[in-house]
Each structure stands twice: as structure tokens, then as C-alpha cells.
Coordinates of C-alpha atoms in Angstrom, one line a residue:
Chain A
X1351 CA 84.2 -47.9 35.3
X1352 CA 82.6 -45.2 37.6
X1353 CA 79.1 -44.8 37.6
X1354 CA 80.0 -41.0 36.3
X1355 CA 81.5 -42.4 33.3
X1356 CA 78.6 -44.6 33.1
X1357 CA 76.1 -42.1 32.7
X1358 CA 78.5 -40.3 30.0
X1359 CA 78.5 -43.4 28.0
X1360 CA 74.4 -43.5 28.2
X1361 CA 74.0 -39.7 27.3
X1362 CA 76.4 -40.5 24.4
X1363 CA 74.6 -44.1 23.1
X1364 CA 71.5 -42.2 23.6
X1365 CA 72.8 -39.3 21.3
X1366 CA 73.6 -41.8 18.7
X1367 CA 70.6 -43.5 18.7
X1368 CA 68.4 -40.2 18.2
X1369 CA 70.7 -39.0 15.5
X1370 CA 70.8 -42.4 13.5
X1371 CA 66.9 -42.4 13.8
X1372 CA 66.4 -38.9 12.3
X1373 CA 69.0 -40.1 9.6
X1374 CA 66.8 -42.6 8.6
X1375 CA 63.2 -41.2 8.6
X1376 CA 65.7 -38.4 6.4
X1377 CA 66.3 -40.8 4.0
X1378 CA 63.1 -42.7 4.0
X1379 CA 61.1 -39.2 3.0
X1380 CA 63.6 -39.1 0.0
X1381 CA 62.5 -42.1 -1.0
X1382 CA 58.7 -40.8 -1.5
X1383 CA 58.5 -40.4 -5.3
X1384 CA 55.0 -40.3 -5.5
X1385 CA 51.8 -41.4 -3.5
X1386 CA 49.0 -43.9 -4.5
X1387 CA 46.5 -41.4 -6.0
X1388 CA 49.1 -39.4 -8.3
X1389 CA 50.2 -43.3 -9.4
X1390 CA 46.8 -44.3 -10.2
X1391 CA 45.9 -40.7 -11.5
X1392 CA 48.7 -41.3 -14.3
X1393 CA 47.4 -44.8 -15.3
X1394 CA 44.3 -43.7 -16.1
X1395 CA 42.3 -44.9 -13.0
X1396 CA 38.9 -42.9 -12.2
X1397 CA 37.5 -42.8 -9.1
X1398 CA 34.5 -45.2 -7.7
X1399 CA 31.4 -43.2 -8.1
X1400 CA 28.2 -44.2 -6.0
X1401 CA 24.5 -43.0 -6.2
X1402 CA 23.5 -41.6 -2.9
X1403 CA 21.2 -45.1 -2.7
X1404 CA 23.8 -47.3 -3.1
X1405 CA 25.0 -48.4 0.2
X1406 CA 22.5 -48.2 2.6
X1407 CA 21.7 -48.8 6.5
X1408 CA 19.7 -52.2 6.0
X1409 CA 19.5 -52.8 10.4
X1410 CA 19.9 -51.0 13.2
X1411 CA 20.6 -53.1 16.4
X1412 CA 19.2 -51.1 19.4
X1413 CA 19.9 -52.4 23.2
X1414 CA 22.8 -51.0 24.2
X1415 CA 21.9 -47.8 27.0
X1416 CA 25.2 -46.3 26.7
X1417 CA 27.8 -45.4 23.8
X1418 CA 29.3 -48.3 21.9
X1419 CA 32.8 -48.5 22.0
X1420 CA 33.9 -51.6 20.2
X1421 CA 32.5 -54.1 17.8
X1422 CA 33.9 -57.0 16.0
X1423 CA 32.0 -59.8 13.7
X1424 CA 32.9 -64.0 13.7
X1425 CA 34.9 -65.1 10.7
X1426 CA 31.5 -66.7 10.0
X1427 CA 29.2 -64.3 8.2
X1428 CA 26.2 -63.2 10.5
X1429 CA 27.2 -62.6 14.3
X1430 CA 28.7 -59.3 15.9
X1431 CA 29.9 -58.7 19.6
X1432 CA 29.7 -55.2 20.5
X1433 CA 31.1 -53.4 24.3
X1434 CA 29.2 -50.6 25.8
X1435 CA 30.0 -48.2 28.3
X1436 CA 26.6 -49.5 29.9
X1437 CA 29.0 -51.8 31.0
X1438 CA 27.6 -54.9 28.8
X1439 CA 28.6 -57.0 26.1
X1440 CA 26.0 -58.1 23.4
X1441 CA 26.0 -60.6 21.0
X1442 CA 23.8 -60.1 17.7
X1443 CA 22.5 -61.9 15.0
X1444 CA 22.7 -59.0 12.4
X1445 CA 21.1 -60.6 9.8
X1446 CA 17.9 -60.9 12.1
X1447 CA 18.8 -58.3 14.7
X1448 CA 17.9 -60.6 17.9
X1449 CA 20.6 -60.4 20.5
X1450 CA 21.6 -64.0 21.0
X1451 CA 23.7 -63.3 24.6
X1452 CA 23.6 -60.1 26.8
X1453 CA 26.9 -60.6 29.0
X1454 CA 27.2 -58.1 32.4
X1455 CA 30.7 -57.3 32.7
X1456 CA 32.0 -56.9 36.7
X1457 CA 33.9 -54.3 35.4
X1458 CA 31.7 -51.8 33.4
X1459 CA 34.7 -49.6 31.7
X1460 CA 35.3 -52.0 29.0
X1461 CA 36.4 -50.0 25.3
X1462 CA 37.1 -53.6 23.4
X1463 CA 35.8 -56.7 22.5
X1464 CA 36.4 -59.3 20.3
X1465 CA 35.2 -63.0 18.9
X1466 CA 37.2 -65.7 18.9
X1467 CA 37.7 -67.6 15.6
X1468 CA 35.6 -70.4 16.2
X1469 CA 32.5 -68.0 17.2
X1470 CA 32.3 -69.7 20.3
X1471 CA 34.1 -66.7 23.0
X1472 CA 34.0 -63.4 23.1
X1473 CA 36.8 -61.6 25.3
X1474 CA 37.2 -57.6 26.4
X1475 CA 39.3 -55.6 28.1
X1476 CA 39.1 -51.6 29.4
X1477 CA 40.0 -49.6 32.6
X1478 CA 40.7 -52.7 34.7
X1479 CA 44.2 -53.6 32.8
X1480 CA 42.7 -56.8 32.2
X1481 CA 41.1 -59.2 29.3
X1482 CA 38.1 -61.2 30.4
X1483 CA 37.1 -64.3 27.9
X1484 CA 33.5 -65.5 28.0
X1485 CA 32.6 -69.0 26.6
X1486 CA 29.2 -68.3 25.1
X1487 CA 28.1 -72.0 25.5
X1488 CA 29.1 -71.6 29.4
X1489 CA 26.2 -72.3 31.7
X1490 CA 24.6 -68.8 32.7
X1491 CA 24.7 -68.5 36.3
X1492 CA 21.9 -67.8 38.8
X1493 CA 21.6 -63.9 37.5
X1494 CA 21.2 -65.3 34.5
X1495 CA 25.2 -64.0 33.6
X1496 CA 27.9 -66.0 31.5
X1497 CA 30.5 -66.0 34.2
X1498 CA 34.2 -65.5 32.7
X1499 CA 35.9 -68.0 31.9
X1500 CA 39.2 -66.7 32.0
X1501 CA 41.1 -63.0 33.0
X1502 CA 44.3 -62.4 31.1
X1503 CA 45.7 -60.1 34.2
X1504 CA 49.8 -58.6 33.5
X1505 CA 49.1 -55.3 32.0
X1506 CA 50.2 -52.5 34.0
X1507 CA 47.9 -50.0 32.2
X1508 CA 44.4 -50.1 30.3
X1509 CA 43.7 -52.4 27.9
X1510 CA 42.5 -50.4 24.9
X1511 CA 42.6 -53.0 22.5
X1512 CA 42.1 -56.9 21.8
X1513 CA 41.9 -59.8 18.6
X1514 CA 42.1 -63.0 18.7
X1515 CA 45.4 -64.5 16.4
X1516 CA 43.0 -65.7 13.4
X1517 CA 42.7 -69.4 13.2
X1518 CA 44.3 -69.6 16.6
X1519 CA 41.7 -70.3 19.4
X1520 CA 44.0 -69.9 22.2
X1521 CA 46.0 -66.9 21.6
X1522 CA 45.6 -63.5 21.6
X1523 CA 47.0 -59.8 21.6
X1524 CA 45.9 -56.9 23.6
X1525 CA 47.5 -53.6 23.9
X1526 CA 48.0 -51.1 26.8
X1527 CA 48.3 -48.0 28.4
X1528 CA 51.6 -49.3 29.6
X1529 CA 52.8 -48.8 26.2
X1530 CA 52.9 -52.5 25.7
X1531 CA 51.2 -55.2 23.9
X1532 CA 51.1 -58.6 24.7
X1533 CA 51.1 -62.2 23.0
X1534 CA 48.5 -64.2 25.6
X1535 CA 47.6 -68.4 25.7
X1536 CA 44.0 -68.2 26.5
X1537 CA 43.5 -71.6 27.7
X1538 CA 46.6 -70.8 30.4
X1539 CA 45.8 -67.2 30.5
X1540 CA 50.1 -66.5 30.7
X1541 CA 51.7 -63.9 28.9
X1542 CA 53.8 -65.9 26.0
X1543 CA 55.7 -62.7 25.0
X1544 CA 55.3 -58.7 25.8
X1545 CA 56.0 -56.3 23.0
X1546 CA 58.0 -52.8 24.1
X1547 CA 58.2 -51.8 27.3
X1548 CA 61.4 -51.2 28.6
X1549 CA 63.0 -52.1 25.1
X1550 CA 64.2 -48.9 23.3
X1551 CA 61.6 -49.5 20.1
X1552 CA 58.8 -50.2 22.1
X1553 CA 56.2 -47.6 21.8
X1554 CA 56.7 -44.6 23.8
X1555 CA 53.1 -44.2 24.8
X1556 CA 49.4 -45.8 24.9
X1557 CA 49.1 -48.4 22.5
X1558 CA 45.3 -48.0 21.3
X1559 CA 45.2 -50.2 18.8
X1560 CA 46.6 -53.6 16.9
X1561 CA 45.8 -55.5 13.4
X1562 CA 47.0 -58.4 13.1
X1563 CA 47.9 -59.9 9.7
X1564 CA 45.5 -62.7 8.2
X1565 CA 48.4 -63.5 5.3
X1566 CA 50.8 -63.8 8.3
X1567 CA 49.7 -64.3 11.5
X1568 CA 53.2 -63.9 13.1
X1569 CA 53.1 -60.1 12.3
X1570 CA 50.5 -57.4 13.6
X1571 CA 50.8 -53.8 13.6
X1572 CA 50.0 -51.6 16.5
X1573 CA 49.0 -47.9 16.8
X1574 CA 50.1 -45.3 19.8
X1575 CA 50.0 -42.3 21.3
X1576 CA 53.3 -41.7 20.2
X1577 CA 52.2 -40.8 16.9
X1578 CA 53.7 -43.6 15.4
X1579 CA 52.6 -47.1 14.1
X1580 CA 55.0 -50.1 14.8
X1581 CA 55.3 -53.4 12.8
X1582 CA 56.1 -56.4 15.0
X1583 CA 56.9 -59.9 14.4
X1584 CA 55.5 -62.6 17.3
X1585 CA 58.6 -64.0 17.4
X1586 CA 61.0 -61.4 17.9
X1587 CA 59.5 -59.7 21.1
X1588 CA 62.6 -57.4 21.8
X1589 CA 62.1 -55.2 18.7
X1590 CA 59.8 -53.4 16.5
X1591 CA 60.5 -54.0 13.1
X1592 CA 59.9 -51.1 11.7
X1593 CA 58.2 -47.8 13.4
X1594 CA 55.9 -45.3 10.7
X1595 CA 56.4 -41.8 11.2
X1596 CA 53.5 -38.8 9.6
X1597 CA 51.2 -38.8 12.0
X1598 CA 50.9 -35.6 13.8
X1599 CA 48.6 -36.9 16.1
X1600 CA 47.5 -39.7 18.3
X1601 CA 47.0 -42.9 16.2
X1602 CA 44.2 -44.5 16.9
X1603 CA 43.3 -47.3 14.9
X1604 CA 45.2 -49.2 12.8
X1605 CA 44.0 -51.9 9.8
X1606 CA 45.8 -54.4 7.5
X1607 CA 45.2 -54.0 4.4
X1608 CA 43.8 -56.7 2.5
X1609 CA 47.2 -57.5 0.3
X1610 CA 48.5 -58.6 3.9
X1611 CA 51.5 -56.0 2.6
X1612 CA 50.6 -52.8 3.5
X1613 CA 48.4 -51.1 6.3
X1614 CA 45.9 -48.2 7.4
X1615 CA 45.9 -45.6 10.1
X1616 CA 43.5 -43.5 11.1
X1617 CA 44.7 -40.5 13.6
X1618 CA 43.7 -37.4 15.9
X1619 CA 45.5 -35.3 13.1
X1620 CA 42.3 -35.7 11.3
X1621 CA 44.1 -37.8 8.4
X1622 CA 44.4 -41.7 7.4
X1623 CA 47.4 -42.8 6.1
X1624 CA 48.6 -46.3 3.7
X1625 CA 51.9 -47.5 4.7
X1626 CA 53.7 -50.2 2.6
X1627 CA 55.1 -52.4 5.8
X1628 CA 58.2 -53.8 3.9
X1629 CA 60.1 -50.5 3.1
X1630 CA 58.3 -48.0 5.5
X1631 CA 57.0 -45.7 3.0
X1632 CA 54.0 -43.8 3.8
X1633 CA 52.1 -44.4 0.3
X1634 CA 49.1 -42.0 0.8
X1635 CA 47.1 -39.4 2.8
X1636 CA 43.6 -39.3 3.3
X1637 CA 42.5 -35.5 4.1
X1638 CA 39.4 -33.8 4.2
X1639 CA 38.6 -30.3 4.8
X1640 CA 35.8 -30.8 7.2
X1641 CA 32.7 -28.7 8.1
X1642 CA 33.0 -26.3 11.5
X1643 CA 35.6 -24.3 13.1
X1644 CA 39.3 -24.9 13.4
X1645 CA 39.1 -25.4 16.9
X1646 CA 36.8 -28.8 16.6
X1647 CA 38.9 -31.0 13.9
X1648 CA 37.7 -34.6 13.9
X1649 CA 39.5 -37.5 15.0
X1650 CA 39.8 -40.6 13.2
X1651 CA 38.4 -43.3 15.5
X1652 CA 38.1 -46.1 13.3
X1653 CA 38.6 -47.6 9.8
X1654 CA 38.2 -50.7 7.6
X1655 CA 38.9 -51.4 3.9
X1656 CA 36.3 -53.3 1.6
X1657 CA 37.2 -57.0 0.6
X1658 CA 39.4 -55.7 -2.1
X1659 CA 40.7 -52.7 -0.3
X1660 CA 39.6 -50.3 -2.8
X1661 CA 37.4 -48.8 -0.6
X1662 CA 38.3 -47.2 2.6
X1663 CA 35.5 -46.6 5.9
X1664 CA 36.8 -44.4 8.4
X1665 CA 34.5 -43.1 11.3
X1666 CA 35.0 -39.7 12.5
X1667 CA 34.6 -38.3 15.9
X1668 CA 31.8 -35.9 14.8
X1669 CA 29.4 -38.6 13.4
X1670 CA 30.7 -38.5 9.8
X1671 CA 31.9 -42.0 8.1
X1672 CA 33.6 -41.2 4.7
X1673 CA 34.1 -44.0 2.0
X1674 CA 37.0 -43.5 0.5
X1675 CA 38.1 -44.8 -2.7
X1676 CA 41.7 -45.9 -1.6
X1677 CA 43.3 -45.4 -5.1
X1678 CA 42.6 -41.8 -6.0
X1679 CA 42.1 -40.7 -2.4
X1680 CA 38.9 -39.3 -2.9
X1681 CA 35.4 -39.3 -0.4
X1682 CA 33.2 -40.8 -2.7
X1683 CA 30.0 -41.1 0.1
X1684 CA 29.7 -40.0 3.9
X1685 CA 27.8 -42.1 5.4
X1686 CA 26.9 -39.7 8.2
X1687 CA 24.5 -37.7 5.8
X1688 CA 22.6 -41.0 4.7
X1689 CA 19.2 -41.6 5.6
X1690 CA 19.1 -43.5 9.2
X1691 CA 22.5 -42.8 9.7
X1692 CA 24.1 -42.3 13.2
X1693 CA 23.5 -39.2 15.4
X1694 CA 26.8 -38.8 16.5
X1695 CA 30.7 -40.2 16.7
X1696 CA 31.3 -43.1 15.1
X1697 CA 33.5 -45.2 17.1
X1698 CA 33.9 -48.1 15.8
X1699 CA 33.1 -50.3 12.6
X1700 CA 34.2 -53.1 10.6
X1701 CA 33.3 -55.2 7.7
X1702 CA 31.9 -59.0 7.5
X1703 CA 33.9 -61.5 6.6
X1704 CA 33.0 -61.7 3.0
X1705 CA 32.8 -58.3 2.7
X1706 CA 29.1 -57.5 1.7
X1707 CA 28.4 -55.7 5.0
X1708 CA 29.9 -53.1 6.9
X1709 CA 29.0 -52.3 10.7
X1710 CA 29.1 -49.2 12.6
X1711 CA 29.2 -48.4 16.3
X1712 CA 28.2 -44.7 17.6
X1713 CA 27.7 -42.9 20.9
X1714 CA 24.3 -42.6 19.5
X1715 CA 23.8 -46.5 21.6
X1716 CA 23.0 -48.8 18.3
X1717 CA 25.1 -50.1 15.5
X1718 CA 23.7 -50.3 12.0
X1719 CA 24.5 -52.4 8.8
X1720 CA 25.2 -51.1 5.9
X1721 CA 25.2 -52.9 2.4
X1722 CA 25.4 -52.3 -1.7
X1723 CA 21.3 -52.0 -2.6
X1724 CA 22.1 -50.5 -5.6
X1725 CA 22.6 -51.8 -9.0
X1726 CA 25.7 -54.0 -9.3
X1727 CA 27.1 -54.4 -12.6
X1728 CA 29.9 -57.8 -12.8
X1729 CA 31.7 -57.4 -15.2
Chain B
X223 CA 58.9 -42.4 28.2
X224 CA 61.8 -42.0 30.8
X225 CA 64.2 -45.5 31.3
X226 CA 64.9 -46.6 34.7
X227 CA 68.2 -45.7 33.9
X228 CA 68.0 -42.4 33.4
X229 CA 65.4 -41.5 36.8
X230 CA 68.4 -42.5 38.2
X231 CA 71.0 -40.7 36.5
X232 CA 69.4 -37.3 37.9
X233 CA 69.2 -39.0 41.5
X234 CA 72.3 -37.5 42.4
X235 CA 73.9 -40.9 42.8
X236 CA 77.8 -39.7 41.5
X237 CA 79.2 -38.7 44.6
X238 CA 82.1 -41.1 45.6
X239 CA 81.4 -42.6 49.5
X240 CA 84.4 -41.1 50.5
X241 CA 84.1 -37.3 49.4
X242 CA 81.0 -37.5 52.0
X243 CA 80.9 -37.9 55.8
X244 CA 80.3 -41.5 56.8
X245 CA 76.8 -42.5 56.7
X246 CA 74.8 -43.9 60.0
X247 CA 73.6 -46.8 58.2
X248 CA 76.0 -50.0 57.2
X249 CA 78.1 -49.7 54.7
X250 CA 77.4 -52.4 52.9
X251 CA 74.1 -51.3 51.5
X252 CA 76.0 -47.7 49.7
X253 CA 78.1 -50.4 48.5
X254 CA 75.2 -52.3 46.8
X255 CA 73.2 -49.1 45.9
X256 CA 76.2 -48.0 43.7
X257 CA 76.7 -51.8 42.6
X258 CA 72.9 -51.5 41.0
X259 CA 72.9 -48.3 40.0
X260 CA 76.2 -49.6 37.6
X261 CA 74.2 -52.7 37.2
X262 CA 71.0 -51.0 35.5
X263 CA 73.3 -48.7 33.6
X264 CA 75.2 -50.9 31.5
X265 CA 72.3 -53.3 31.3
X266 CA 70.8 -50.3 29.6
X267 CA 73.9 -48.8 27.7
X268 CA 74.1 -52.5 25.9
X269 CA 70.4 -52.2 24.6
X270 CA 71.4 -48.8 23.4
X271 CA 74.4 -50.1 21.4
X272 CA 72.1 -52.8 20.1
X273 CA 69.5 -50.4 19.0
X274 CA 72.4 -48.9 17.1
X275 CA 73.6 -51.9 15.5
X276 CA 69.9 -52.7 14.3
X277 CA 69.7 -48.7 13.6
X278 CA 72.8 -49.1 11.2
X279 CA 71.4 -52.1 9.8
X280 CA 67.8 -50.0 8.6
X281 CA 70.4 -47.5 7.2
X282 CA 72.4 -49.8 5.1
X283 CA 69.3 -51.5 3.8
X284 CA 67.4 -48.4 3.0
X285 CA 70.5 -47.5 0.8
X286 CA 69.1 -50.7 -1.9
X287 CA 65.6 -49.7 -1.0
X288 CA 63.4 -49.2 -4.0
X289 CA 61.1 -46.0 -4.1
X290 CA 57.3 -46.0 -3.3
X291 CA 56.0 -45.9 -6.6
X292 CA 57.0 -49.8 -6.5
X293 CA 54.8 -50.2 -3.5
X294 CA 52.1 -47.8 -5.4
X295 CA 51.7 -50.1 -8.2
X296 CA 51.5 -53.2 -6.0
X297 CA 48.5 -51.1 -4.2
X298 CA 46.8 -50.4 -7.3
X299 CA 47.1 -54.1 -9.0
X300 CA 46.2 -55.5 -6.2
X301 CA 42.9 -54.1 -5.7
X302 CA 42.1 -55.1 -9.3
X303 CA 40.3 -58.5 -10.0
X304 CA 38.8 -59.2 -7.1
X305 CA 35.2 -59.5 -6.6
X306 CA 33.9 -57.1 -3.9
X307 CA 30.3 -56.9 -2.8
X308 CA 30.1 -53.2 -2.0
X309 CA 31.3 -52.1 -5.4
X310 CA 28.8 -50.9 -7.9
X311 CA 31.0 -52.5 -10.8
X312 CA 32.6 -55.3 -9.9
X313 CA 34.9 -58.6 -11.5
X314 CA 32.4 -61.6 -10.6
X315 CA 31.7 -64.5 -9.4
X316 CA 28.5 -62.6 -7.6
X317 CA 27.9 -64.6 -4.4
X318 CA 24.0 -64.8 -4.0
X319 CA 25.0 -64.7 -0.1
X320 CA 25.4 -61.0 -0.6
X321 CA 21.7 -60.3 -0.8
X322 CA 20.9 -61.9 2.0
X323 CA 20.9 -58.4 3.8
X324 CA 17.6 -57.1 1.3
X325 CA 15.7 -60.7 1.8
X326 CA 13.3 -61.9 3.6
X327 CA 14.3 -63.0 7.0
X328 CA 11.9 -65.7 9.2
X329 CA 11.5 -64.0 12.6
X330 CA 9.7 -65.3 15.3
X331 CA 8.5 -62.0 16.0
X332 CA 7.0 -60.8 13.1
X333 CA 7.1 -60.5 9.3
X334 CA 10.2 -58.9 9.5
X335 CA 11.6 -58.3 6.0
X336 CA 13.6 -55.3 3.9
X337 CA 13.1 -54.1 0.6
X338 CA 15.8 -54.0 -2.1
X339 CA 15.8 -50.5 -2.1
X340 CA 17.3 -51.4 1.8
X341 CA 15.2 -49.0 3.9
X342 CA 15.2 -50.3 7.5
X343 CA 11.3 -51.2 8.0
X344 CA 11.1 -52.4 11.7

């Protein structure tokens, strides 16, 4: 065959391909009979409904000199690791607020961190393509520094995201500018599989974000550029499962939900969505007409649902954090207007492991705690 | 994002050796170029066909898919029952662990401690 005819059989497969795919996000929107808040609406479920004293900002951990980008807490309750863009990575204590480790990063531009399950590594990634992993019980060398104790190198763009596979030490998943992610071994520091790429259901675009699922730690769920989210299985590198179309924006951040069946997004289009991951279906949209003009809509930078997932936390590029009750898709509190709240975007957060705390990062330079100080009734 | 495949599709590469005037370097290497450039194409017209054979597949199943107010429900019971420490009204046990962030906390530095009503005394 000539390489004429070839290229006429790619321009035709290629045809296909983009015609089958509009066919089935057709049918898929058919399927949408209703969304979460009209379902709970009809069966009598009212919305959460919080005093303005209820959750409160119980610490605020100062150090950091430049924005904080990234956060993330050990499966035990107390510690956080947060990445700066003054180049650093600090370890807290946030019941105490001490800073147990300071770490100075040979590459400043980091955007992610992470803790390892055990609590006993921390690793980032940012604008050198690369993951770094610190041991935190390394011996500090004579700058008093943590040196690294291994660099994940392989991606071909940033690394814009990073998390450990939970209750799995050794491996974990980063995504890229090069619109991949990938599946590392830490302890080798070898790329065990790479998701996308030159695969036609890779992402399309930056991947900015992954979640992987606790229930199922063979599946994650990444966020792009591309507008979509993708559903991936560990063992299947070739193929996204399943991509989620809505977005009409950059997504940013993407969260498991904590049935380990469905997931959040959180998007430049101003908007978070639930997606049920079997089927596809995009259950719900989380809009808010927000203060200012047109021209300066927030981005969604970061969310995280409460233990039960009834709430939803999303951060907001213009300082704003909304709780939203998940079910009826209403912003029950913004923690943005709170007393000693941040004093500007809120680019990360994320909540404890047993769920009493939640933790946001700002460009402000701190983080701050937040828990229930009202009065709890258990019913 | 554009396939290796495709960059060179638009590279001109369709002209047959002989339509052209013979070219000063060996021609072995046109030979190979052409060879490649079939290589890459059908390496990437066979992931195409299987994207459409995993394409049909999504179709067929969606065909028994059930609606999302299945997966509604499922959201809504599932968030039911389970004890959650930022709620104001919540299904117990209460885990005395989530206080911890409104007690007293031994510093080294000082009598550091919040009240319940949580403002951040420092």
C-alpha cells in the first residue's frame, strides 16, 4: 500500500473515531434524567445549615515567605507537608503548629508535594519535570538540608501533580505537562507504566491533577487541560477507561469521592462537578454567581469532601472557599468571609484523615485549620 | 495534540522517487524514509481501529446503561449514616479525638491553648 493511501486510511479511521465519540457523549447526555440536588430535593432532604461560628480557623501555620501551592496531611492524624514557591518544603505538626523539618529544594519551582503512607517521606515535583523523595529520618547534611533521597526523572513536561498509592510505600503517580501520568517504584525510581501519551485516549493536554482511589487503589482519576477528566486503571496503561466531558474549562483538581464510586472536579469554568465513574454521568453542578465583574470569574483551584462526602470544600482563585452541601448543591458557608480567614487565593486544601480538620493553603504565605467548634448534636 | 503520524502526513512525503529528478544523496536512505514513514502510519492507523473497536464497545454498553438517578440515589444513601466530625448533626459514635483541635496543647514555648469557641489565640 502506498503511503498516499496510507494517509487516506488515517484521515478516514480518524473521522470514525471523532464521529463514534460525539455519538456517545450524545447518548450519554440522554441518559441525564436528573442531577443529585433535584433527587434529594424530591426525597425530602434539606440542606446542612451552619451558624457562622461553627467551623472555625483554630491555627494558622506561618513560615512559608512565598505563596503555598500544595499541601497534603499523613494518613496519621496530625502532620501536614506543604510546597512553597519560596522554594521550600515544610513539615508541620498542626496540632501544635511547630514545623518539625524545613527541607530546601535545589529546584525552587515546585507546585506539589505529598507524604508517603507511612509518614516517613515526603516527595514533590514542579518546573524541573521531576519528583524528588525526601526520607525525613535521613541525616541532614552540613547546611543542615535533608538531601533527596531519590529523583523520579522521565517526564517530558512539569510535574504538576503527585500521591503516593495509599498503603503502598514504594509507588507513586505524578502527572505532567506532557499530557501524561505516570505509575513510578520509588525505591528503583523506574517508571512501571505511563498513562496517555501517544495513545489516542490519553489526555490531550496538561494533566494538573490525579486522585487516586482508597476503595481501589488500581484506579485514579486525573484532571487536564483538555477540559476533560479521565478514569484509568493501573493495569491497563494503553487506555483510559472512561473520559468525562462538561467542563468548559481547564480542570484543575480532581477528588474521589468518599463512596470510592464517584468523583469531584473543580475547573477554570468556575463550576465543580460529581461524576458517577461507572456509567460516566455527570450527576451535579456546583455554580455560584460570584461577586465582581464578568471579566474576573474565579477558578476552582482545589476541592475536598468531608468524611462522609456530604460536604464539599472548594478554594477559589479569589480567596473565597465555599462549603458546599453536596446533596442539594447549595453554599452553606464561605470560608473566605470568616474571621482569620485567608487574604487571598486559596490554592490548595484538604481534610485530615478522620475528617475533623480541614487545611487550607493561600498565596497569603500560611495555611490554617479549620474545625466544627460549634454545638454538635449525635443523633 | 498532533500524532507523529499526522506532522508527517503534511511533510509532503507522497511524491513517488521516480516522478522527481534523482536525488544527490544514496538511494537507500529515500528508500528507508518512505519505509518509516509507512511504518509510523500503520502503526498508528491500527491504534485508531482499536480505539474504534473499544469506541463501539462504550456504544453498545451504554445501550443497557441505567440512567443517573440510579447513581443519584447511591450519592444520597451513601452519605447517610456515617459519623462526620464537621457536621453540626451527626449519626455517632463521637470520637473524643475530634476536640483535640479546641484543647489544651503542651508547648515548649508557652501556654499555648484555644478556646472552644476556636479563636486562634497565639
Amino acid at each position: 500500500m502506498s503511503v498516499a493511501e496510507l494517509k487516506e486510511r488515517h484521515i478516514a479511521a480518524t473521522a470514525t473515531v471523532n464521529s463514534l465519540r460525539e455519538r456517545l457523549k450524545q447518548k450519554q447526555q440522554l441518559l441525564v434524567d436528573t442531577d443529585v440536588a433535584a433527587y434529594g430535593r424530591s426525597q425530602g432532604r434539606s440542606a446542612i445549615s451552619f451558624v457562622s461560628t461553627d467551623l472555625v480557623c483554630c491555627r494558622t501555620l506561618q513560615g512559608h515567605t512565598g505563596k503555598v501551592y500544595s499541601l497534603d496531611w499523613t494518613p496519621e492524624k496530625n502532620r501536614i507537608v506543604s510546597a512553597s514557591q519560596d522554594g521550600r518544603l515544610i513539615v508541620w505538626n498542626a496540632l501544635t503548629s511547630q514545623k518539625t523539618h524545613a527541607i530546601k529544594l535545589q529546584c525552587p519551582w515546585v507546585v506539589t508535594c505529598a507524604f508517603a503512607p507511612n509518614g516517613q517521606s515526603v516527595a514533590c515535583g514542579g518546573l524541573n519535570s521531576a519528583c524528588s523523595i525526601f526520607n525525613l529520618n535521613s541525616q541532614v547534611d552540613r547546611d543542615g538540608n535533608i538531601p533527596v533521597s531519590q529523583i523520579l526523572t522521565g517526564h517530558k513536561g512539569y510535574v504538576y501533580s503527585c500521591q503516593y498509592v495509599p498503603d503502598q510505600e514504594t509507588r507513586l503517580i505524578t502527572s505532567s505537562g506532557d499530557q501524561t501520568c505516570i505509575l513510578w517504584d520509588v525505591t528503583t525510581g523506574q517508571r512501571i507504566s505511563v498513562f496517555g501519551g501517544e495513545f489516542p485516549s490519553g489526555h490531550t493536554a496538561d494533566v494538573l491533577s490525579v486522585s487516586i482511589n482508597s476503595s481501589n487503589s488500581n484506579m485514579f482519576v486525573s484532571g487536564s487541560c483538555d477540559t476533560t477528566a479521565r478514569l484509568w486503571d493501573t493495569r491497563i496503561a494503553s487506555r483510559a477507561v472512561r473520559t468525562y466531558h462538561g467542563h468548559q474549562g481547564e480542570v484543575n483538581t480532581v477528588k474521589l469521592f468518599p463512596d470510592g464510586q464517584r468523583f469531584g472536579t473543580g475547573s477554570n469554568d468556575s463550576t465543580c462537578r460529581l461524576y458517577d465513574m461507572r456509567t460516566g454521568h455527570q450527576l451535579q453542578v456546583y455554580s455560584q454567581q460570584h461577586d465582581g465583574d464578568d471579566n474576573d470569574i474565579p477558578t476552582v483551584t482545589s476541592i475536598a469532601f468531608s468524611i462522609s462526602g456530604r460536604l464539599l470544600f472548594a478554594g477559589y482563585s479569589s480567596g473565597a472557599c465555599y462549603v458546599w452541601d453536596t446533596l442539594l448543591a447549595e453554599v452553606i458557608l464561605n470560608l473566605g468571609e470568616l474571621q482569620n480567614s485567608h487574604e487571598g487565593c486559596i490554592s490548595c486544601l484538604g481534610l485530615s484523615s478522620d475528617g475533623s480538620a480541614l487545611c487550607t493553603g493561600s498565596w497569603d504565605k500560611k495555611l490554617k485549620i479549620w474545625a466544627f467548634g460549634g454545638q454538635r448534636r449525635v443523633i | 495534540m498532533e500524532t507523529e503520524s499526522e506532522r508527517m502526513a503534511t511533510n509532503g512525503e507522497d511524491a513517488e522517487p521516480e516522478a522527481r529528478p534523482q536525488p544527490s544523496h544514496p538511494r537507500p536512505l529515500r528508500r528507508t524514509g518512505d519505509f518509516l514513514g509507512k511504518h509510523r502510519l500503520s502503526a498508528a492507523i491500527s491504534r485508531l481501529n482499536q480505539e474504534i473497536q473499544y469506541l463501539q464497545a462504550e456504544l453498545d454498553e451504554i445501550e443497557t446503561m441505567k440512567p443517573s438517578s440510579e447513581a443519584c440515589k447511591a450519592v444520597v444513601l451513601s452519605t447517610e449514616g456515617k459519623s462526620d466530625a464537621l457536621l453540626p448533626v451527626t449519626p455517632g459514635p463521637e470520637n473524643p479525638a475530634w476536640h483535640r483541635w479546641f484543647q489544651r496543647v503542651p508547648s515548649s514555648h508557652s501556654r499555648k491553648w484555644w478556646t472552644h469557641k476556636g479563636s486562634d489565640v497565639s
